[in-house]
Short mmCIF file of C-alpha atoms in Angstrom, two decimals:
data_model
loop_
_atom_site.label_atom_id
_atom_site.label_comp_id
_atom_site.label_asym_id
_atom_site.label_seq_id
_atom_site.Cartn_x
_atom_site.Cartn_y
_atom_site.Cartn_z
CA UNK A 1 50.26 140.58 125.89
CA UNK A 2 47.44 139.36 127.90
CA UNK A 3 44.74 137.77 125.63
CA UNK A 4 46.88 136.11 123.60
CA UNK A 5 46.72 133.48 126.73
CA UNK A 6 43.37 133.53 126.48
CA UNK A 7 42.85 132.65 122.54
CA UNK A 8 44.62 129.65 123.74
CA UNK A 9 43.10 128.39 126.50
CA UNK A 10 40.82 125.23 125.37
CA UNK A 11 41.47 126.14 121.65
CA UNK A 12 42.78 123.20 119.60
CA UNK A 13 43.10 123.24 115.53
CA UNK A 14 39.67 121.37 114.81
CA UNK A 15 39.83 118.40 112.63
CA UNK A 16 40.88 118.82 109.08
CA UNK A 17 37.89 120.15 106.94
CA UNK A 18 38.95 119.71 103.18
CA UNK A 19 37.68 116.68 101.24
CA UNK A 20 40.94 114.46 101.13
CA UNK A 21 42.11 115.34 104.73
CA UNK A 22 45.33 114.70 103.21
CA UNK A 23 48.64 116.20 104.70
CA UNK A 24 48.94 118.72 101.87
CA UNK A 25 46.25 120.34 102.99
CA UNK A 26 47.99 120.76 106.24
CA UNK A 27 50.95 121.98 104.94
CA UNK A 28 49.43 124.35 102.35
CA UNK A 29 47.42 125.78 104.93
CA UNK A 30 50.62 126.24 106.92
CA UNK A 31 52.20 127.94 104.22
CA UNK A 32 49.09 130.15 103.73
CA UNK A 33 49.11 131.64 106.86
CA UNK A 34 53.06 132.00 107.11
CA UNK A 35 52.47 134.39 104.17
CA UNK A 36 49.74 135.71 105.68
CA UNK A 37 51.61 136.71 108.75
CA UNK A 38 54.83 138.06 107.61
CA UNK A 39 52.92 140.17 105.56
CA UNK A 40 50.72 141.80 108.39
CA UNK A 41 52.64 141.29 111.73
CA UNK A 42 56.14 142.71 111.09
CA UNK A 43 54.20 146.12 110.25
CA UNK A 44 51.47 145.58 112.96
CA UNK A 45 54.23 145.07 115.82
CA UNK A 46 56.46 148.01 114.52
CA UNK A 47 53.50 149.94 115.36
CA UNK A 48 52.87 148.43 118.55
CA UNK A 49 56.62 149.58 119.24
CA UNK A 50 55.70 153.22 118.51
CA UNK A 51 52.79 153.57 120.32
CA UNK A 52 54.32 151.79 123.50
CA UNK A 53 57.40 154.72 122.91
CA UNK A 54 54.89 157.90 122.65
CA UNK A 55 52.51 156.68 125.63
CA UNK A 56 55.78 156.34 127.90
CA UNK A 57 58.46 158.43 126.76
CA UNK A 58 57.08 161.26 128.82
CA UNK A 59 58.49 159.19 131.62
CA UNK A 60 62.35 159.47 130.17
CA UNK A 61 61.47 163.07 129.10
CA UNK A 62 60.58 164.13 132.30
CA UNK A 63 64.20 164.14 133.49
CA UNK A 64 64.84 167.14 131.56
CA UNK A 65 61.58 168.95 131.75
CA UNK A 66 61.34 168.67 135.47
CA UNK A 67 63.87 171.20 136.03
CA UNK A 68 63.60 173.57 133.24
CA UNK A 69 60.09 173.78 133.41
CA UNK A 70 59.55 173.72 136.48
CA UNK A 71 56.85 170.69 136.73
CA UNK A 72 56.57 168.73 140.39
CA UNK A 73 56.28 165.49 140.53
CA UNK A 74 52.89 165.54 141.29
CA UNK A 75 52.27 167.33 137.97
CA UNK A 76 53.62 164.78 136.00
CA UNK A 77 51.88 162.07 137.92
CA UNK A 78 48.71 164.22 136.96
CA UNK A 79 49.99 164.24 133.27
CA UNK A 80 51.30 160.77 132.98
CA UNK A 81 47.85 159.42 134.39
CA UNK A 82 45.38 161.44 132.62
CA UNK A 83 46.16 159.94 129.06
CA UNK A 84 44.39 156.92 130.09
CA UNK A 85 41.10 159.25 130.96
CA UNK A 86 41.44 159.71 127.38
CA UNK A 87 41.96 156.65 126.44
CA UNK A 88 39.06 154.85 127.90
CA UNK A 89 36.86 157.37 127.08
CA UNK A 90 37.33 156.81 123.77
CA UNK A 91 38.06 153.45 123.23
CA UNK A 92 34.46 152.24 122.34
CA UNK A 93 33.53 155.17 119.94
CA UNK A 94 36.93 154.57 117.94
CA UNK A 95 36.23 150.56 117.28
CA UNK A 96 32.98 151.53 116.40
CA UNK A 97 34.54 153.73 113.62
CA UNK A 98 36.78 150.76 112.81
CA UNK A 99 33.61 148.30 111.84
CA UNK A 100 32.55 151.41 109.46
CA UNK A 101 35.65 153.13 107.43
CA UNK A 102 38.05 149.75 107.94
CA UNK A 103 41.60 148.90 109.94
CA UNK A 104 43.09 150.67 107.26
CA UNK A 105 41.96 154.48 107.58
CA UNK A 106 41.76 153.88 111.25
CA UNK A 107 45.20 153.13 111.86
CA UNK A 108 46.28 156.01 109.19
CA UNK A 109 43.83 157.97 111.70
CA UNK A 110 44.54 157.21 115.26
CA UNK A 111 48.48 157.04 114.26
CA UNK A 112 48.97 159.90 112.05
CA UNK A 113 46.82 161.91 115.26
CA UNK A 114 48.81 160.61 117.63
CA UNK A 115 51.96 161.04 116.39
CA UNK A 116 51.30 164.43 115.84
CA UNK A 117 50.04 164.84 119.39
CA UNK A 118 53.00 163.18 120.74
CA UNK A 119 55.14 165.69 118.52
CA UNK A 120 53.09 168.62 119.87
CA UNK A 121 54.42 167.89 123.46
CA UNK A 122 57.72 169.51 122.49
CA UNK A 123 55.79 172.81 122.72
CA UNK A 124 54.64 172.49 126.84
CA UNK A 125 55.41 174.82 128.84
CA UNK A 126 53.04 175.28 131.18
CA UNK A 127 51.25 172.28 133.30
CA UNK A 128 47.69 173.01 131.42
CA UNK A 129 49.58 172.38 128.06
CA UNK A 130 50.90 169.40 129.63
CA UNK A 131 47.55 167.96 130.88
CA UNK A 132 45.90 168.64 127.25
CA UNK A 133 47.85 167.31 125.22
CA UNK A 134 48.74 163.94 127.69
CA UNK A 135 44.74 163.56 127.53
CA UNK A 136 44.67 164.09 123.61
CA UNK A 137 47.16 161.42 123.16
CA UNK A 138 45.26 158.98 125.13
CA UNK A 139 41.94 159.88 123.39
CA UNK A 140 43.87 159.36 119.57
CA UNK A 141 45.35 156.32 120.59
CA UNK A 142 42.30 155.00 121.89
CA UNK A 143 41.32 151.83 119.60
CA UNK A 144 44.73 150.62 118.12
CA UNK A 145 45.16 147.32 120.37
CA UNK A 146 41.44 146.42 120.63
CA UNK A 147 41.38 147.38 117.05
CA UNK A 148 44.54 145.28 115.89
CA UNK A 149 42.88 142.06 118.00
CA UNK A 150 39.89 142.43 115.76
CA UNK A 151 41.98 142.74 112.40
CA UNK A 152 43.50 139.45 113.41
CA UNK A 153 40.04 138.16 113.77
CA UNK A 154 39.54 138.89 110.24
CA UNK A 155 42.57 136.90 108.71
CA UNK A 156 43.25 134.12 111.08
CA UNK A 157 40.85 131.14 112.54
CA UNK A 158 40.72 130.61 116.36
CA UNK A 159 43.34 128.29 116.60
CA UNK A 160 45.44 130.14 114.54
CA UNK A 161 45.08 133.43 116.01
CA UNK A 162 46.76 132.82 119.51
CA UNK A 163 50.39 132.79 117.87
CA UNK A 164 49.32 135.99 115.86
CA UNK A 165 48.14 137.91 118.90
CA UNK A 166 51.29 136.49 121.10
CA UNK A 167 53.71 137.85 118.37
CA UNK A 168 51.45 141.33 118.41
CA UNK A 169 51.62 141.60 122.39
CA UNK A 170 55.40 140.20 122.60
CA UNK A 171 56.13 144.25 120.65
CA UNK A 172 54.69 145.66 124.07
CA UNK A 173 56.69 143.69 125.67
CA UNK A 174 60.13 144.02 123.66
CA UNK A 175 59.62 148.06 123.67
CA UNK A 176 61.24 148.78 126.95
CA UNK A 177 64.62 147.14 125.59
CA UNK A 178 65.22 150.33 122.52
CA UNK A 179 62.91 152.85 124.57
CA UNK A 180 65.64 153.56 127.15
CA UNK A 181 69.06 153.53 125.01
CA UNK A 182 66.99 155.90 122.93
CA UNK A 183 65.48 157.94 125.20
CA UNK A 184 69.02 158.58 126.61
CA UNK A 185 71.17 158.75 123.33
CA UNK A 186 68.73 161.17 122.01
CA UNK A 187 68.47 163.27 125.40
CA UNK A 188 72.18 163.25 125.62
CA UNK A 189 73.67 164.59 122.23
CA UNK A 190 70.96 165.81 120.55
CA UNK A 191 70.42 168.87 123.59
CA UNK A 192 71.15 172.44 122.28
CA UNK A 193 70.96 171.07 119.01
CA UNK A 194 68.84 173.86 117.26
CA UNK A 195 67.84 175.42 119.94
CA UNK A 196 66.00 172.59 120.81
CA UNK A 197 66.50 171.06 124.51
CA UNK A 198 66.84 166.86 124.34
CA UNK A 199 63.18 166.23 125.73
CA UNK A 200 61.74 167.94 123.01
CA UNK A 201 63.68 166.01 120.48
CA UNK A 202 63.03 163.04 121.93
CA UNK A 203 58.64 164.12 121.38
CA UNK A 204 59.80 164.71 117.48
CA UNK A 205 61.55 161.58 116.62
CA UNK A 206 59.10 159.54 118.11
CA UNK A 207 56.20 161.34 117.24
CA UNK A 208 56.86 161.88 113.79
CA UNK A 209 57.55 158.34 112.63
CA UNK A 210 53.98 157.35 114.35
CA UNK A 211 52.33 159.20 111.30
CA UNK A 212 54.74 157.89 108.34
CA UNK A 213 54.09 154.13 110.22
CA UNK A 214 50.49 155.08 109.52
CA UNK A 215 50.98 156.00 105.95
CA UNK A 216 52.20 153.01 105.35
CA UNK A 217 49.83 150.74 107.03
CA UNK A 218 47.20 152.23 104.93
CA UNK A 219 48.95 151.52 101.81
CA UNK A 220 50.46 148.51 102.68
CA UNK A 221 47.75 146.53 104.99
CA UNK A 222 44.13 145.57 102.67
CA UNK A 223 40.70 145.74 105.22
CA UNK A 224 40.22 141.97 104.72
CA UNK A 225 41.59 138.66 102.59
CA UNK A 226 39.21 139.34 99.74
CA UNK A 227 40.71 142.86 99.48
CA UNK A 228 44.80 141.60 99.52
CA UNK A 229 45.74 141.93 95.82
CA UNK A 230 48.75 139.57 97.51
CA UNK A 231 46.84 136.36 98.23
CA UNK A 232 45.64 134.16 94.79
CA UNK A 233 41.90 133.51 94.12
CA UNK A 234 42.34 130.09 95.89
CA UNK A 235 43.60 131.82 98.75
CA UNK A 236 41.36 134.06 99.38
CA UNK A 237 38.85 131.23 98.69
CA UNK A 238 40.42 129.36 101.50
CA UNK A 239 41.04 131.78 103.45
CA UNK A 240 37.18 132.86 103.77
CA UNK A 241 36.32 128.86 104.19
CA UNK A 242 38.51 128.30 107.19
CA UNK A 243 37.10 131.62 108.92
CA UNK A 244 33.57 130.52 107.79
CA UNK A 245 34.08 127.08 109.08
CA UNK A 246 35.56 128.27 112.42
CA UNK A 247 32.35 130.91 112.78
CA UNK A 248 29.85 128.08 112.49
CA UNK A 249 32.00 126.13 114.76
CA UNK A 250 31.97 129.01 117.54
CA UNK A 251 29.66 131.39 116.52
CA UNK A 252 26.42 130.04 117.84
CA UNK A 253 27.58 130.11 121.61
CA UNK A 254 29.31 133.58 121.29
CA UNK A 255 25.79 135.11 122.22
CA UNK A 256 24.47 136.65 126.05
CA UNK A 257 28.52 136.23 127.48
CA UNK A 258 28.71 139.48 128.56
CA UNK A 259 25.82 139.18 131.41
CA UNK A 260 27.22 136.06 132.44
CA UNK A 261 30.69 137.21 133.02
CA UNK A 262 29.22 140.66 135.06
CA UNK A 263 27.53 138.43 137.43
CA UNK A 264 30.71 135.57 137.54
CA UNK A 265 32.49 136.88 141.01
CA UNK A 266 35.67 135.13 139.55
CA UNK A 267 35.79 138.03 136.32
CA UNK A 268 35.69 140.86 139.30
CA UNK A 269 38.02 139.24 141.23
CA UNK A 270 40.70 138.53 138.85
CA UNK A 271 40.00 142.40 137.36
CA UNK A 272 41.16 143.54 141.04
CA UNK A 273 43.94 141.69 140.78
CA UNK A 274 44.61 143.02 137.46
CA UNK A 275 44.77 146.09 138.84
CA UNK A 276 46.89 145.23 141.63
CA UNK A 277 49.57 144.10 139.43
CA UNK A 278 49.15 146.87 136.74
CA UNK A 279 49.99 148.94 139.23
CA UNK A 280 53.62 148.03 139.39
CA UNK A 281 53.60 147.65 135.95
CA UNK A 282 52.81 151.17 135.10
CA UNK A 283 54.29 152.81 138.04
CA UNK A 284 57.89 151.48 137.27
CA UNK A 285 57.37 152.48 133.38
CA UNK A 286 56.32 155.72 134.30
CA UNK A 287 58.60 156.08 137.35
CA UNK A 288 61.85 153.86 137.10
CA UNK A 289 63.56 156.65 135.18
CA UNK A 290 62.88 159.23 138.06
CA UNK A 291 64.02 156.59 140.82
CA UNK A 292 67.42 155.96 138.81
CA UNK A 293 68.29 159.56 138.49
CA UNK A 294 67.75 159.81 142.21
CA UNK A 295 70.81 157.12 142.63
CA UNK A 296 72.93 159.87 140.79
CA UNK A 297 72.89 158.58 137.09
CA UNK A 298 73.32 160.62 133.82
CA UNK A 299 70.53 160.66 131.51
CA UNK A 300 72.57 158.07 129.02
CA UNK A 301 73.60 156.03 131.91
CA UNK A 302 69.41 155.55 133.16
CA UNK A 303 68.76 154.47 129.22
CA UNK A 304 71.14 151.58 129.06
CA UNK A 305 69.75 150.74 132.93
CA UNK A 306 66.56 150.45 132.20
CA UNK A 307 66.95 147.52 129.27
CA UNK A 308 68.14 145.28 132.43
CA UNK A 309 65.02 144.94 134.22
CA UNK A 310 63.17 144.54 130.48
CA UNK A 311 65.12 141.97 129.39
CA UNK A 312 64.99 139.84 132.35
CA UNK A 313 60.98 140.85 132.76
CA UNK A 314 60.81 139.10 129.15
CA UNK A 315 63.37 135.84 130.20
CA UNK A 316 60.96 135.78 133.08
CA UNK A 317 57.43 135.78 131.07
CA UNK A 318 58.87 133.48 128.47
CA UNK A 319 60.41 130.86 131.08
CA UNK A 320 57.41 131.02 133.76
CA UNK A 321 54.31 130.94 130.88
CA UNK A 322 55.84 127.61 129.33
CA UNK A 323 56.49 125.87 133.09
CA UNK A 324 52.88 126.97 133.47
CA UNK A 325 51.84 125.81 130.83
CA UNK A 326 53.71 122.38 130.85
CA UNK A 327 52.27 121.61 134.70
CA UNK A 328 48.66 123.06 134.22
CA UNK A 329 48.72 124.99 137.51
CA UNK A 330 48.31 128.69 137.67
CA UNK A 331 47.24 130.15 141.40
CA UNK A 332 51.25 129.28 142.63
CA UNK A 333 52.78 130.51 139.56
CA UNK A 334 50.65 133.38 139.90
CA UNK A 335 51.62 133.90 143.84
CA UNK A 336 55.11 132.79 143.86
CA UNK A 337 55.66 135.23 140.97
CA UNK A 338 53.66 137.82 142.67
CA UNK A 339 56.06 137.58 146.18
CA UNK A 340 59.45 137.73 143.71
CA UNK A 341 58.01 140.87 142.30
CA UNK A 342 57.32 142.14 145.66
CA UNK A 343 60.45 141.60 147.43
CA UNK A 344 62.09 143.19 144.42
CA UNK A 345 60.55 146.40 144.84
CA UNK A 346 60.62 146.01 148.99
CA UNK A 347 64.56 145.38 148.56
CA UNK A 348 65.10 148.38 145.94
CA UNK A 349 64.32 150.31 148.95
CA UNK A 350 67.66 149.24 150.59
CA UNK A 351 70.17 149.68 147.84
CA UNK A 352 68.51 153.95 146.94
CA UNK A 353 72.39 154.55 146.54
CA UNK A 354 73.34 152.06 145.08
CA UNK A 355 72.74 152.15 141.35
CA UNK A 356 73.97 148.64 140.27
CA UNK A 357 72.50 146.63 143.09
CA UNK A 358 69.00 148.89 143.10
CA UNK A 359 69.06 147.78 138.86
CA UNK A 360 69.17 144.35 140.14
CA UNK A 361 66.27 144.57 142.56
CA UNK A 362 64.10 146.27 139.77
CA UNK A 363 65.15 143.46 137.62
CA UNK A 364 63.89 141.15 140.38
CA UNK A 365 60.46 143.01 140.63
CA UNK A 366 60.40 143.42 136.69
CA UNK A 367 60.40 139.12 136.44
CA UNK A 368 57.94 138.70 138.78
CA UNK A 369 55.18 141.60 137.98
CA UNK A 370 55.99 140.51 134.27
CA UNK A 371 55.23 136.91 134.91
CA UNK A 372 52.36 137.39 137.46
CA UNK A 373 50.58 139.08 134.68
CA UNK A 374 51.00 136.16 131.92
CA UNK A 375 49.80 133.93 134.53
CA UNK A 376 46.60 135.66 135.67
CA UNK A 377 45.29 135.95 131.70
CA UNK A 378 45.64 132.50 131.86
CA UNK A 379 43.28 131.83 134.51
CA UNK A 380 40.07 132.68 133.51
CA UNK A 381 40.32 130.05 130.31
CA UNK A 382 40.32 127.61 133.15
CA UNK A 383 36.57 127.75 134.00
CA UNK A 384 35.17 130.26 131.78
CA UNK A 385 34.19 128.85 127.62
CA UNK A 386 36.09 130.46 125.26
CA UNK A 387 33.43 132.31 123.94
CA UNK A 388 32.47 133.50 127.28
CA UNK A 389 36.43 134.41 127.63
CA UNK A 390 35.75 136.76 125.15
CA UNK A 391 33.48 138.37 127.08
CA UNK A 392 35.28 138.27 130.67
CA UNK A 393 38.08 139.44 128.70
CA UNK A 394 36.18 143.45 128.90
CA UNK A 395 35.23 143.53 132.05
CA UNK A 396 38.68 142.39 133.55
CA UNK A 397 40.86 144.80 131.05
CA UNK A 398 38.50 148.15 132.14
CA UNK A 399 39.09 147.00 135.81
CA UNK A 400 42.85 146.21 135.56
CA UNK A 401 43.57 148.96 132.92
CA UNK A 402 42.73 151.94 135.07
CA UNK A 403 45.42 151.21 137.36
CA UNK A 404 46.90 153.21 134.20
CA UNK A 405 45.58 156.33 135.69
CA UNK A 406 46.03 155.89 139.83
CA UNK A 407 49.29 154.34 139.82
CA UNK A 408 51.58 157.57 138.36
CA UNK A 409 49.33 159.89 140.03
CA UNK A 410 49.80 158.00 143.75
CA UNK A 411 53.77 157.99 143.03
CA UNK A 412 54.10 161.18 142.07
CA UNK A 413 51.86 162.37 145.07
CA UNK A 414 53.69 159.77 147.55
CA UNK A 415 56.79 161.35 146.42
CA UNK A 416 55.91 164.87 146.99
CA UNK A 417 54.30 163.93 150.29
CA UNK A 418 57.41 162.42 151.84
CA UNK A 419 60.54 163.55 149.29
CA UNK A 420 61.14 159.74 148.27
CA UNK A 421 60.08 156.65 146.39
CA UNK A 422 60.67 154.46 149.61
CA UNK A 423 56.81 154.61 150.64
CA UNK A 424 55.73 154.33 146.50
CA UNK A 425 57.87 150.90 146.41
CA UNK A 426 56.38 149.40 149.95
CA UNK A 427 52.73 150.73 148.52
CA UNK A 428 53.50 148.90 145.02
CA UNK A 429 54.87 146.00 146.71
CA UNK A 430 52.03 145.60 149.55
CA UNK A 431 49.83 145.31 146.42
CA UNK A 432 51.33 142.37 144.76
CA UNK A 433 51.96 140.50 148.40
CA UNK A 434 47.80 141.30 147.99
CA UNK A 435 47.26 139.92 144.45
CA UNK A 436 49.04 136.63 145.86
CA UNK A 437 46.88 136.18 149.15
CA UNK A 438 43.63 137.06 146.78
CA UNK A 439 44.62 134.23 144.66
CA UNK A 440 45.31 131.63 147.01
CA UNK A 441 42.98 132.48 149.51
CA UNK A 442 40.21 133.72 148.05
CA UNK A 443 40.26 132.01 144.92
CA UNK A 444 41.18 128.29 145.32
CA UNK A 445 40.91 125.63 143.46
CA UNK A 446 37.34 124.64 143.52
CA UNK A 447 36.81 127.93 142.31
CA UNK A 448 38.15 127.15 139.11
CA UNK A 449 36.47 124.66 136.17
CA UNK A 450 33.08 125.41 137.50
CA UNK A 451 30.35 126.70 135.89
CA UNK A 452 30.26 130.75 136.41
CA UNK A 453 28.30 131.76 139.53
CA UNK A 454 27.72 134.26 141.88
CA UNK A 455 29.69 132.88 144.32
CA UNK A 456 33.98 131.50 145.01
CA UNK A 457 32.79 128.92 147.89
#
C-alpha cells in the first residue's frame, strides 16, 4: 500500500527509446506489459490476500479461544504483537535468500511454512504454544512483501511499476472486506463440526490454502522475463531493453542513499508519524473484533460488521489520494484526515452500546487512518530523489512498522488495566490528533523540496 506512492512520485514514462518512436511502439509496449501483468498480479495479490488473513485472523479467532482457553487479553496482546518480533528479525536474512534460490522457491518457502504455521495454531492450548507459534509465523512470513516489490523490479520499468505495486498493495487493502464474513461464517457453523471448535477451523482453512497458493506460484510464476516460456523471443528481448534502458537511466544515482536519508531529520520524522498512525491501524485489525463483541454481537453478526469500516477505509483512500494528487498538497490532507480518524475513534467511545452507531464511528476512524496513511507515503517524494526514496523508504517502514508489535500489546494491557477499550480508543486517537500537529507544525512547508539536511527550520 504505501510505496506504491512513492514509485510515483517524480516518475514519468521517459521518452520513447525505439528507433521509429512511432505509436506502435507505444501500443505494443502497452500490450506487453498488460500480458505481463495479468499473468503475475492476479496470483501475486491472491497471495497478498492470504497472508493479510493468517497474520490477522487470530484477531476474529480470539472470540472463541478467549473463553475456552482461558487466554486474557493481555495474552493475546502478547501473542498478536510478537509475530512482528519475528518478522523483523527475519526480514533481511529471507531477501537475502531471495537474490540466491529466486522469487519462485521463496514464495513456495515462506508460504508453504507459513501456512502450515498458521494451521498449527489450531493445536494451542496453552499461552507458551500461543507465543511460539505467533512468533514462527512472523519469522516465515518475513520477506513476502519486500520480496514481491523486488520481483516487480524485475519485470516492470520505473514508470511502469507504480500501477503494478498499487494493484499488489490495493490486496492488503481489499482483505478486510472477505476476512470478516469468513471469519464469522466459518466460526459460526462449522463449531462442533468434528470435534473441532470454529477457531480452530478457521487456522485450517486459511492456513492450508497458504501452502497450495505456494505450489502454485512456483509452478506458475518464472524467476525473471528470460525464464517465462510465456513471453516470445522479441519479448523477452524487449522486455530486458526497457529494464536495461531504465537502469542506465537511474542506476548511476541509486548509490550512498541510505546515509543520506539516516541523517535527513524529515525520514525520522515522518517514520514517527508512521508509527503514530500504524498504531490505529493495527490496533483496530487486531482489536475491532473484541470491541464489537463487547456491544453484544454474535460471532456472524461482528463478520458482516467489520466489512463496513473496510469498505469505507478503501472509498476513503481511493477518493482522498486522487484529490491529493489533483491539488499537489499533502500536510492538510494528511492532518485533516488524521483529526477525522481521531474523532472517529474519540466518538466510538460514546455509542459502547450501541452496535450500529459505534460501526459508524469505526467507519469514520477507518477513512481517516486509511487515508492519513496514503498521504504520508506521499510526502517524502516531495523533497527526497527517487532514488534516495528508495532508500528513506527502509528507514521509515522499520520505524512505522513496529507499531505492529506495541499497539496490540498496549490494548490488550489498557484493557486489562481498566476492564474497557474507552482509554485504548482516547490513547489511539491522542496519537493521530499527534501525527496531525507533527505535520503541520513541525514539518511545514519549507521543509519540503529542499535538499535533505539535518535540520526542518
Amino acid at each position: 500500500m504505501n510505496t506504491a506512492t512513492l514509485d510515483t512520485t517524480g516518475a514519468h514514462p521517459p521518452a520513447q527509446t525505439s528507433a521509429t518512436g512511432s505509436a506502435s511502439t507505444t501500443s505494443d509496449d502497452a500490450a506487453l506489459f498488460r500480458k505481463i501483468t495479468w499473468r503475475l498480479m492476479p496470483l501475486l495479490c491472491a497471495c497478498y490476500v492470504l497472508n493479510y488473513l493468517d497474520r490477522t485472523n487470530v484477531g476474529y479467532a480470539q472470540l472463541q479461544m478467549k473463553e475456552q482457553l482461558g487466554f486474557s487479553d493481555a495474552v493475546f496482546g502478547l501473542g498478536a504483537g510478537i509475530f512482528f518480533i519475528g518478522y523483523a528479525v527475519f526480514e533481511i536474512p529471507s531477501n537475502l535468500m531471495l537474490a540466491k534460490i529466486g522469487v519462485r522457491a521463496t514464495l513456495l518457502r515462506i508460504m508453504g511454512l507459513w501456512g502450515l504455521a498458521s494451521a498449527a495454531m489450531m493445536f494451542a492450548t496453552t499461552p507458551t504454544q500461543f507465543y511460539v507459534l505467533r512468533f514462527l509465523i512472523g519469522v516465515f512470513e518475513a520477506g513476502f512483501a519486500p520480496g514481491v516489490l523486488f520481483y516487480l523490479t524485475l519485470w516492470f520499468p520505473s514508470h511502469r511499476r507504480a500501477q503494478a505495486t498499487a494493484l499488489f498493495f490495493m490486496a492488503f487493502g481489499a482483505a478486510p472486506i472477505v476476512a470478516g464474513p469468513i471469519a464469522g461464517l466459518t466460526m459460526t457453523y462449522l463449531d462442533g463440526v468434528l470435534s473441532l471448535r470454529g477457531w480452530q477451523w478457521l487456522f485450517l482453512l486459511e492456513g492450508v490454502p497458504s501452502v497450495l497458493l505456494g505450489v502454485a506460484a512456483f509452478r506458475w510464476l518464472s524467476n525473471s522475463p528470460a525464464q517465462a516460456a510465456w513471453l516470445s523471443p522479441a519479448e523477452k528481448q524487449r522486455v530486458a531493453r526497457l529494464l536495461a534502458e531504465d537502469q542506465a537511466a537511474h542506476g548511476a544515482t541509486e548509490r550512498h542513499t541510505f546515509g543520506a536519508a539516516m541523517r535527513d531529520a524529515r525520514v525520522w520524522l515522518i517514520g514517527f508519524m508512521s508509527f503514530l498512525i500504524i498504531l490505529g491501524i493495527y490496533a483496530l485489525s487486531f482489536w475491532q473484533p473484541t470491541i464489537l463483541k463487547s456491544m453484544g454481537l454474535s460471532v456472524l453478526q461482528i463478520g458482516f460488521y467489520a466489512v463496513i469500516p473496510a469498505l469505507a477505509g478503501i472509498a476513503a483512500n481511493i477518493a482522498v489520494g486522487r484529490h491529493s494528487d489533483k491539488h499537489k498538497e499533502r500536510r492538510w490532507h494528511f492532518a485533516l484526515s488524521a483529526v477525522v480518524g481521531a474523532t472517529g475513534l474519540a466518538l466510538t467511545t460514546l455509542f459502547m452500546h450501541n452496535a450500529f452507531a459505534a460501526v459508524l464511528c469505526l467507519a469514520l476512524a477507518s477513512m481517516g487512518i486509511s487515508a492519513a496513511f496514503t498521504v504520508l507515503w506521499s510526502v517524502p517524494g516531495t523533497f527526497m530523489s527517487k532514488s534516495a526514496a528508495a532508500a528513506g523508504i527502509a528507514l521509515i517502514s522499520t520505524i512505522g512498522g513496529s507499531a505492529g508489535l506495541v499497539a496490540p500489546m498496549m490494548v490488550g494491557a489498557l484493557k486489562t488495566l481498566t476492564g474497557g477499550f474507552t482509554a485504548s480508543l482516547y490513547v489511539l486517537s491522542g496519537a493521530l490528533v499527534l501525527s496531525a500537529l507533527l505535520m503541520l507544525v513541525a514539518l511545514p512547508a519549507s521543509a519540503l523540496g529542499r535538499k535533505p539536511g539535518r535540520s526542518l527550520r
